[in-house]
mmCIF file with all atom_site columns, C-alpha atoms in Angstrom:
data_model
loop_
_atom_site.group_PDB
_atom_site.id
_atom_site.type_symbol
_atom_site.label_atom_id
_atom_site.label_alt_id
_atom_site.label_comp_id
_atom_site.label_asym_id
_atom_site.label_entity_id
_atom_site.label_seq_id
_atom_site.pdbx_PDB_ins_code
_atom_site.Cartn_x
_atom_site.Cartn_y
_atom_site.Cartn_z
_atom_site.occupancy
_atom_site.B_iso_or_equiv
_atom_site.pdbx_formal_charge
_atom_site.auth_seq_id
_atom_site.auth_comp_id
_atom_site.auth_asym_id
_atom_site.auth_atom_id
_atom_site.pdbx_PDB_model_num
ATOM 1   C CA . LYS A 1 1   ? -26.045 -33.800 -1.968  1.00 0.00 ? 1   LYS A CA 1
ATOM 2   C CA . SER A 1 2   ? -25.489 -30.089 -1.903  1.00 0.00 ? 2   SER A CA 1
ATOM 3   C CA . LEU A 1 3   ? -25.932 -27.919 -4.956  1.00 0.00 ? 3   LEU A CA 1
ATOM 4   C CA . ALA A 1 4   ? -22.148 -27.506 -5.285  1.00 0.00 ? 4   ALA A CA 1
ATOM 5   C CA . ASP A 1 5   ? -21.652 -31.296 -5.133  1.00 0.00 ? 5   ASP A CA 1
ATOM 6   C CA . ARG A 1 6   ? -24.127 -31.766 -7.982  1.00 0.00 ? 6   ARG A CA 1
ATOM 7   C CA . TRP A 1 7   ? -22.531 -29.249 -10.309 1.00 0.00 ? 7   TRP A CA 1
ATOM 8   C CA . PRO A 1 8   ? -18.735 -29.473 -10.574 1.00 0.00 ? 8   PRO A CA 1
ATOM 9   C CA . ARG A 1 9   ? -18.504 -26.176 -12.450 1.00 0.00 ? 9   ARG A CA 1
ATOM 10  C CA . LEU A 1 10  ? -20.317 -24.403 -9.626  1.00 0.00 ? 10  LEU A CA 1
ATOM 11  C CA . GLN A 1 11  ? -18.024 -26.088 -7.107  1.00 0.00 ? 11  GLN A CA 1
ATOM 12  C CA . HIS A 1 12  ? -14.982 -24.849 -9.052  1.00 0.00 ? 12  HIS A CA 1
ATOM 13  C CA . PHE A 1 13  ? -16.473 -21.363 -9.189  1.00 0.00 ? 13  PHE A CA 1
ATOM 14  C CA . LEU A 1 14  ? -17.128 -21.284 -5.455  1.00 0.00 ? 14  LEU A CA 1
ATOM 15  C CA . ARG A 1 15  ? -13.544 -22.398 -4.714  1.00 0.00 ? 15  ARG A CA 1
ATOM 16  C CA . THR A 1 16  ? -11.662 -20.156 -7.122  1.00 0.00 ? 16  THR A CA 1
ATOM 17  C CA . MET A 1 17  ? -13.708 -17.162 -8.151  1.00 0.00 ? 17  MET A CA 1
ATOM 18  C CA . GLY A 1 18  ? -14.449 -13.922 -6.441  1.00 0.00 ? 18  GLY A CA 1
ATOM 19  C CA . LEU A 1 19  ? -15.931 -10.744 -7.741  1.00 0.00 ? 19  LEU A CA 1
ATOM 20  C CA . LEU A 1 20  ? -12.562 -9.835  -9.246  1.00 0.00 ? 20  LEU A CA 1
ATOM 21  C CA . LYS A 1 21  ? -10.048 -12.551 -10.062 1.00 0.00 ? 21  LYS A CA 1
ATOM 22  C CA . GLY A 1 22  ? -6.411  -12.381 -9.039  1.00 0.00 ? 22  GLY A CA 1
ATOM 23  C CA . LEU A 1 23  ? -6.653  -9.371  -6.730  1.00 0.00 ? 23  LEU A CA 1
ATOM 24  C CA . ASP A 1 24  ? -5.235  -9.337  -3.253  1.00 0.00 ? 24  ASP A CA 1
ATOM 25  C CA . PRO A 1 25  ? -8.185  -9.183  -0.814  1.00 0.00 ? 25  PRO A CA 1
ATOM 26  C CA . LEU A 1 26  ? -6.588  -6.143  0.873   1.00 0.00 ? 26  LEU A CA 1
ATOM 27  C CA . LEU A 1 27  ? -7.312  -4.147  -2.279  1.00 0.00 ? 27  LEU A CA 1
ATOM 28  C CA . THR A 1 28  ? -10.629 -2.673  -1.211  1.00 0.00 ? 28  THR A CA 1
ATOM 29  C CA . ALA A 1 29  ? -12.900 -0.824  -3.618  1.00 0.00 ? 29  ALA A CA 1
ATOM 30  C CA . ASP A 1 30  ? -11.864 2.492   -2.054  1.00 0.00 ? 30  ASP A CA 1
ATOM 31  C CA . LEU A 1 31  ? -8.173  1.673   -2.400  1.00 0.00 ? 31  LEU A CA 1
ATOM 32  C CA . LEU A 1 32  ? -8.561  0.501   -6.011  1.00 0.00 ? 32  LEU A CA 1
ATOM 33  C CA . TYR A 1 33  ? -10.442 3.707   -6.819  1.00 0.00 ? 33  TYR A CA 1
ATOM 34  C CA . VAL A 1 34  ? -7.626  5.825   -5.367  1.00 0.00 ? 34  VAL A CA 1
ATOM 35  C CA . LEU A 1 35  ? -4.905  3.814   -7.130  1.00 0.00 ? 35  LEU A CA 1
ATOM 36  C CA . ARG A 1 36  ? -6.736  4.126   -10.453 1.00 0.00 ? 36  ARG A CA 1
ATOM 37  C CA . ALA A 1 37  ? -7.183  7.877   -10.003 1.00 0.00 ? 37  ALA A CA 1
ATOM 38  C CA . MET A 1 38  ? -3.476  8.457   -9.323  1.00 0.00 ? 38  MET A CA 1
ATOM 39  C CA . GLY A 1 39  ? -1.158  9.582   -12.092 1.00 0.00 ? 39  GLY A CA 1
ATOM 40  C CA . HIS A 1 40  ? 2.539   10.303  -12.632 1.00 0.00 ? 40  HIS A CA 1
ATOM 41  C CA . GLY A 1 41  ? 3.975   12.199  -9.702  1.00 0.00 ? 41  GLY A CA 1
ATOM 42  C CA . ASP A 1 42  ? 1.076   11.452  -7.351  1.00 0.00 ? 42  ASP A CA 1
ATOM 43  C CA . GLU A 1 43  ? 2.127   9.973   -4.025  1.00 0.00 ? 43  GLU A CA 1
ATOM 44  C CA . LEU A 1 44  ? 0.403   7.577   -1.655  1.00 0.00 ? 44  LEU A CA 1
ATOM 45  C CA . VAL A 1 45  ? 1.294   7.398   2.036   1.00 0.00 ? 45  VAL A CA 1
ATOM 46  C CA . VAL A 1 46  ? 1.302   3.953   3.628   1.00 0.00 ? 46  VAL A CA 1
ATOM 47  C CA . CYS A 1 47  ? 1.541   4.398   7.384   1.00 0.00 ? 47  CYS A CA 1
ATOM 48  C CA . ASP A 1 48  ? 0.944   2.712   10.693  1.00 0.00 ? 48  ASP A CA 1
ATOM 49  C CA . CYS A 1 49  ? -1.667  3.510   13.323  1.00 0.00 ? 49  CYS A CA 1
ATOM 50  C CA . ASN A 1 50  ? 0.610   6.049   15.055  1.00 0.00 ? 50  ASN A CA 1
ATOM 51  C CA . PHE A 1 51  ? 0.638   8.361   12.035  1.00 0.00 ? 51  PHE A CA 1
ATOM 52  C CA . PRO A 1 52  ? -1.987  11.155  12.091  1.00 0.00 ? 52  PRO A CA 1
ATOM 53  C CA . ALA A 1 53  ? -3.640  9.671   8.999   1.00 0.00 ? 53  ALA A CA 1
ATOM 54  C CA . ALA A 1 54  ? -7.150  11.125  9.236   1.00 0.00 ? 54  ALA A CA 1
ATOM 55  C CA . SER A 1 55  ? -6.045  14.719  9.816   1.00 0.00 ? 55  SER A CA 1
ATOM 56  C CA . THR A 1 56  ? -3.273  14.462  7.217   1.00 0.00 ? 56  THR A CA 1
ATOM 57  C CA . ALA A 1 57  ? -5.620  12.893  4.654   1.00 0.00 ? 57  ALA A CA 1
ATOM 58  C CA . ALA A 1 58  ? -7.882  15.925  4.926   1.00 0.00 ? 58  ALA A CA 1
ATOM 59  C CA . ARG A 1 59  ? -5.008  18.013  3.512   1.00 0.00 ? 59  ARG A CA 1
ATOM 60  C CA . THR A 1 60  ? -4.150  15.660  0.620   1.00 0.00 ? 60  THR A CA 1
ATOM 61  C CA . SER A 1 61  ? -5.217  16.397  -2.949  1.00 0.00 ? 61  SER A CA 1
ATOM 62  C CA . SER A 1 62  ? -7.936  13.709  -2.878  1.00 0.00 ? 62  SER A CA 1
ATOM 63  C CA . GLY A 1 63  ? -8.852  14.051  0.776   1.00 0.00 ? 63  GLY A CA 1
ATOM 64  C CA . LYS A 1 64  ? -8.975  10.238  0.979   1.00 0.00 ? 64  LYS A CA 1
ATOM 65  C CA . HIS A 1 65  ? -8.038  8.224   4.058   1.00 0.00 ? 65  HIS A CA 1
ATOM 66  C CA . ILE A 1 66  ? -8.045  4.510   3.219   1.00 0.00 ? 66  ILE A CA 1
ATOM 67  C CA . ASN A 1 67  ? -7.917  2.248   6.266   1.00 0.00 ? 67  ASN A CA 1
ATOM 68  C CA . LEU A 1 68  ? -6.723  -1.329  5.731   1.00 0.00 ? 68  LEU A CA 1
ATOM 69  C CA . ALA A 1 69  ? -7.715  -2.688  9.133   1.00 0.00 ? 69  ALA A CA 1
ATOM 70  C CA . GLY A 1 70  ? -5.781  -5.796  10.116  1.00 0.00 ? 70  GLY A CA 1
ATOM 71  C CA . ALA A 1 71  ? -3.025  -5.323  7.550   1.00 0.00 ? 71  ALA A CA 1
ATOM 72  C CA . ASP A 1 72  ? 0.523   -4.326  8.377   1.00 0.00 ? 72  ASP A CA 1
ATOM 73  C CA . GLY A 1 73  ? 2.686   -2.063  6.228   1.00 0.00 ? 73  GLY A CA 1
ATOM 74  C CA . PRO A 1 74  ? 4.480   -4.797  4.268   1.00 0.00 ? 74  PRO A CA 1
ATOM 75  C CA . GLN A 1 75  ? 1.166   -6.545  3.493   1.00 0.00 ? 75  GLN A CA 1
ATOM 76  C CA . ALA A 1 76  ? -0.385  -3.282  2.301   1.00 0.00 ? 76  ALA A CA 1
ATOM 77  C CA . ILE A 1 77  ? 2.655   -2.440  0.171   1.00 0.00 ? 77  ILE A CA 1
ATOM 78  C CA . ASP A 1 78  ? 2.700   -5.932  -1.352  1.00 0.00 ? 78  ASP A CA 1
ATOM 79  C CA . ALA A 1 79  ? -0.977  -5.646  -2.288  1.00 0.00 ? 79  ALA A CA 1
ATOM 80  C CA . ILE A 1 80  ? -0.576  -2.136  -3.717  1.00 0.00 ? 80  ILE A CA 1
ATOM 81  C CA . CYS A 1 81  ? 2.562   -3.015  -5.705  1.00 0.00 ? 81  CYS A CA 1
ATOM 82  C CA . SER A 1 82  ? 0.761   -6.047  -7.167  1.00 0.00 ? 82  SER A CA 1
ATOM 83  C CA . VAL A 1 83  ? -1.391  -3.666  -9.232  1.00 0.00 ? 83  VAL A CA 1
ATOM 84  C CA . LEU A 1 84  ? 0.362   -0.277  -9.210  1.00 0.00 ? 84  LEU A CA 1
ATOM 85  C CA . PRO A 1 85  ? 3.772   0.226   -10.784 1.00 0.00 ? 85  PRO A CA 1
ATOM 86  C CA . LEU A 1 86  ? 5.967   2.668   -8.905  1.00 0.00 ? 86  LEU A CA 1
ATOM 87  C CA . ASP A 1 87  ? 6.767   5.883   -10.740 1.00 0.00 ? 87  ASP A CA 1
ATOM 88  C CA . PHE A 1 88  ? 10.217  5.526   -12.301 1.00 0.00 ? 88  PHE A CA 1
ATOM 89  C CA . PHE A 1 89  ? 9.995   9.061   -13.692 1.00 0.00 ? 89  PHE A CA 1
ATOM 90  C CA . VAL A 1 90  ? 10.660  10.664  -10.329 1.00 0.00 ? 90  VAL A CA 1
ATOM 91  C CA . PRO A 1 91  ? 13.855  10.358  -8.319  1.00 0.00 ? 91  PRO A CA 1
ATOM 92  C CA . ASP A 1 92  ? 13.448  8.278   -5.171  1.00 0.00 ? 92  ASP A CA 1
ATOM 93  C CA . PRO A 1 93  ? 9.774   7.281   -5.458  1.00 0.00 ? 93  PRO A CA 1
ATOM 94  C CA . VAL A 1 94  ? 9.722   5.516   -2.048  1.00 0.00 ? 94  VAL A CA 1
ATOM 95  C CA . HIS A 1 95  ? 10.523  7.143   1.281   1.00 0.00 ? 95  HIS A CA 1
ATOM 96  C CA . HIS A 1 96  ? 10.275  6.148   4.897   1.00 0.00 ? 96  HIS A CA 1
ATOM 97  C CA . MET A 1 97  ? 10.208  8.358   7.949   1.00 0.00 ? 97  MET A CA 1
ATOM 98  C CA . SER A 1 98  ? 13.657  8.381   9.514   1.00 0.00 ? 98  SER A CA 1
ATOM 99  C CA . ALA A 1 99  ? 14.559  8.954   13.125  1.00 0.00 ? 99  ALA A CA 1
ATOM 100 C CA . GLN A 1 100 ? 15.366  12.452  14.299  1.00 0.00 ? 100 GLN A CA 1
ATOM 101 C CA . ALA A 1 101 ? 19.020  13.447  14.358  1.00 0.00 ? 101 ALA A CA 1
ATOM 102 C CA . GLY A 1 102 ? 20.784  11.835  17.291  1.00 0.00 ? 102 GLY A CA 1
ATOM 103 C CA . VAL A 1 103 ? 18.057  9.232   17.819  1.00 0.00 ? 103 VAL A CA 1
ATOM 104 C CA . GLU A 1 104 ? 18.514  5.627   16.761  1.00 0.00 ? 104 GLU A CA 1
ATOM 105 C CA . LEU A 1 105 ? 15.654  3.543   15.486  1.00 0.00 ? 105 LEU A CA 1
ATOM 106 C CA . PRO A 1 106 ? 14.654  0.664   17.746  1.00 0.00 ? 106 PRO A CA 1
ATOM 107 C CA . PRO A 1 107 ? 15.384  -2.864  16.458  1.00 0.00 ? 107 PRO A CA 1
ATOM 108 C CA . ALA A 1 108 ? 11.700  -3.419  15.612  1.00 0.00 ? 108 ALA A CA 1
ATOM 109 C CA . ALA A 1 109 ? 11.712  -0.387  13.302  1.00 0.00 ? 109 ALA A CA 1
ATOM 110 C CA . LEU A 1 110 ? 14.926  -1.522  11.602  1.00 0.00 ? 110 LEU A CA 1
ATOM 111 C CA . LYS A 1 111 ? 13.349  -4.947  11.068  1.00 0.00 ? 111 LYS A CA 1
ATOM 112 C CA . LEU A 1 112 ? 10.215  -3.335  9.635   1.00 0.00 ? 112 LEU A CA 1
ATOM 113 C CA . HIS A 1 113 ? 12.266  -1.237  7.189   1.00 0.00 ? 113 HIS A CA 1
ATOM 114 C CA . ALA A 1 114 ? 14.118  -4.383  6.060   1.00 0.00 ? 114 ALA A CA 1
ATOM 115 C CA . THR A 1 115 ? 10.821  -6.230  5.593   1.00 0.00 ? 115 THR A CA 1
ATOM 116 C CA . VAL A 1 116 ? 9.330   -3.372  3.586   1.00 0.00 ? 116 VAL A CA 1
ATOM 117 C CA . GLN A 1 117 ? 12.451  -3.202  1.393   1.00 0.00 ? 117 GLN A CA 1
ATOM 118 C CA . SER A 1 118 ? 12.256  -6.956  0.828   1.00 0.00 ? 118 SER A CA 1
ATOM 119 C CA . THR A 1 119 ? 8.598   -6.575  -0.131  1.00 0.00 ? 119 THR A CA 1
ATOM 120 C CA . LEU A 1 120 ? 9.446   -3.798  -2.581  1.00 0.00 ? 120 LEU A CA 1
ATOM 121 C CA . ASN A 1 121 ? 12.201  -5.966  -4.074  1.00 0.00 ? 121 ASN A CA 1
ATOM 122 C CA . LYS A 1 122 ? 9.556   -8.535  -5.071  1.00 0.00 ? 122 LYS A CA 1
ATOM 123 C CA . HIS A 1 123 ? 8.032   -5.940  -7.389  1.00 0.00 ? 123 HIS A CA 1
ATOM 124 C CA . CYS A 1 124 ? 10.815  -3.599  -8.510  1.00 0.00 ? 124 CYS A CA 1
ATOM 125 C CA . ASP A 1 125 ? 14.396  -2.513  -8.003  1.00 0.00 ? 125 ASP A CA 1
ATOM 126 C CA . ILE A 1 126 ? 13.771  0.645   -5.972  1.00 0.00 ? 126 ILE A CA 1
ATOM 127 C CA . LYS A 1 127 ? 15.444  1.419   -2.671  1.00 0.00 ? 127 LYS A CA 1
ATOM 128 C CA . MET A 1 128 ? 13.573  3.289   0.046   1.00 0.00 ? 128 MET A CA 1
ATOM 129 C CA . GLN A 1 129 ? 15.117  6.608   0.987   1.00 0.00 ? 129 GLN A CA 1
ATOM 130 C CA . PRO A 1 130 ? 14.954  8.160   4.456   1.00 0.00 ? 130 PRO A CA 1
ATOM 131 C CA . LEU A 1 131 ? 13.100  11.394  5.032   1.00 0.00 ? 131 LEU A CA 1
ATOM 132 C CA . ASP A 1 132 ? 13.227  13.182  8.374   1.00 0.00 ? 132 ASP A CA 1
ATOM 133 C CA . ARG A 1 133 ? 10.027  13.222  10.417  1.00 0.00 ? 133 ARG A CA 1
ATOM 134 C CA . PHE A 1 134 ? 8.885   16.769  9.746   1.00 0.00 ? 134 PHE A CA 1
ATOM 135 C CA . SER A 1 135 ? 9.771   16.626  6.041   1.00 0.00 ? 135 SER A CA 1
ATOM 136 C CA . PHE A 1 136 ? 7.790   13.377  5.877   1.00 0.00 ? 136 PHE A CA 1
ATOM 137 C CA . TYR A 1 137 ? 4.737   15.065  7.448   1.00 0.00 ? 137 TYR A CA 1
ATOM 138 C CA . GLU A 1 138 ? 5.062   17.996  5.066   1.00 0.00 ? 138 GLU A CA 1
ATOM 139 C CA . ARG A 1 139 ? 5.313   15.698  2.073   1.00 0.00 ? 139 ARG A CA 1
ATOM 140 C CA . ALA A 1 140 ? 2.392   13.582  3.290   1.00 0.00 ? 140 ALA A CA 1
ATOM 141 C CA . ASN A 1 141 ? 0.208   16.714  3.323   1.00 0.00 ? 141 ASN A CA 1
ATOM 142 C CA . LYS A 1 142 ? 0.870   17.038  -0.417  1.00 0.00 ? 142 LYS A CA 1
ATOM 143 C CA . ALA A 1 143 ? 0.219   13.363  -1.206  1.00 0.00 ? 143 ALA A CA 1
ATOM 144 C CA . PHE A 1 144 ? -2.725  12.126  -3.228  1.00 0.00 ? 144 PHE A CA 1
ATOM 145 C CA . ALA A 1 145 ? -4.095  9.980   -0.406  1.00 0.00 ? 145 ALA A CA 1
ATOM 146 C CA . ILE A 1 146 ? -3.188  8.302   2.879   1.00 0.00 ? 146 ILE A CA 1
#
């Protein structure tokens, strides 16, 4: 018999316990550090691989670029919202980059926005607001982290 078979408590521990209980595994130490350091009014940018994250992160107030390899936007947002309440003291605390004037978003982008909104709805009653591309980049430069 294995050690775990001989001690039921150890078997239970191995099945259910991690270093920190109840945390989404996407919440890395670096991400938890950034989330804990943020305060009212601080903003976090959740972006895809096409966003210039590394260069933009260098201009943020923390200088932090947190990479959640293998996670998509809705998964990252779900994990973050599981531990971080959105700031209700600011108007429109969630934005997404909108298409340029005269350009329509492709169906995949519309589906992604709907999925992200659905994910947000699991945690709070906040609606994402569009922000044009260049305003989004400008705002991202002033964020706490990417």
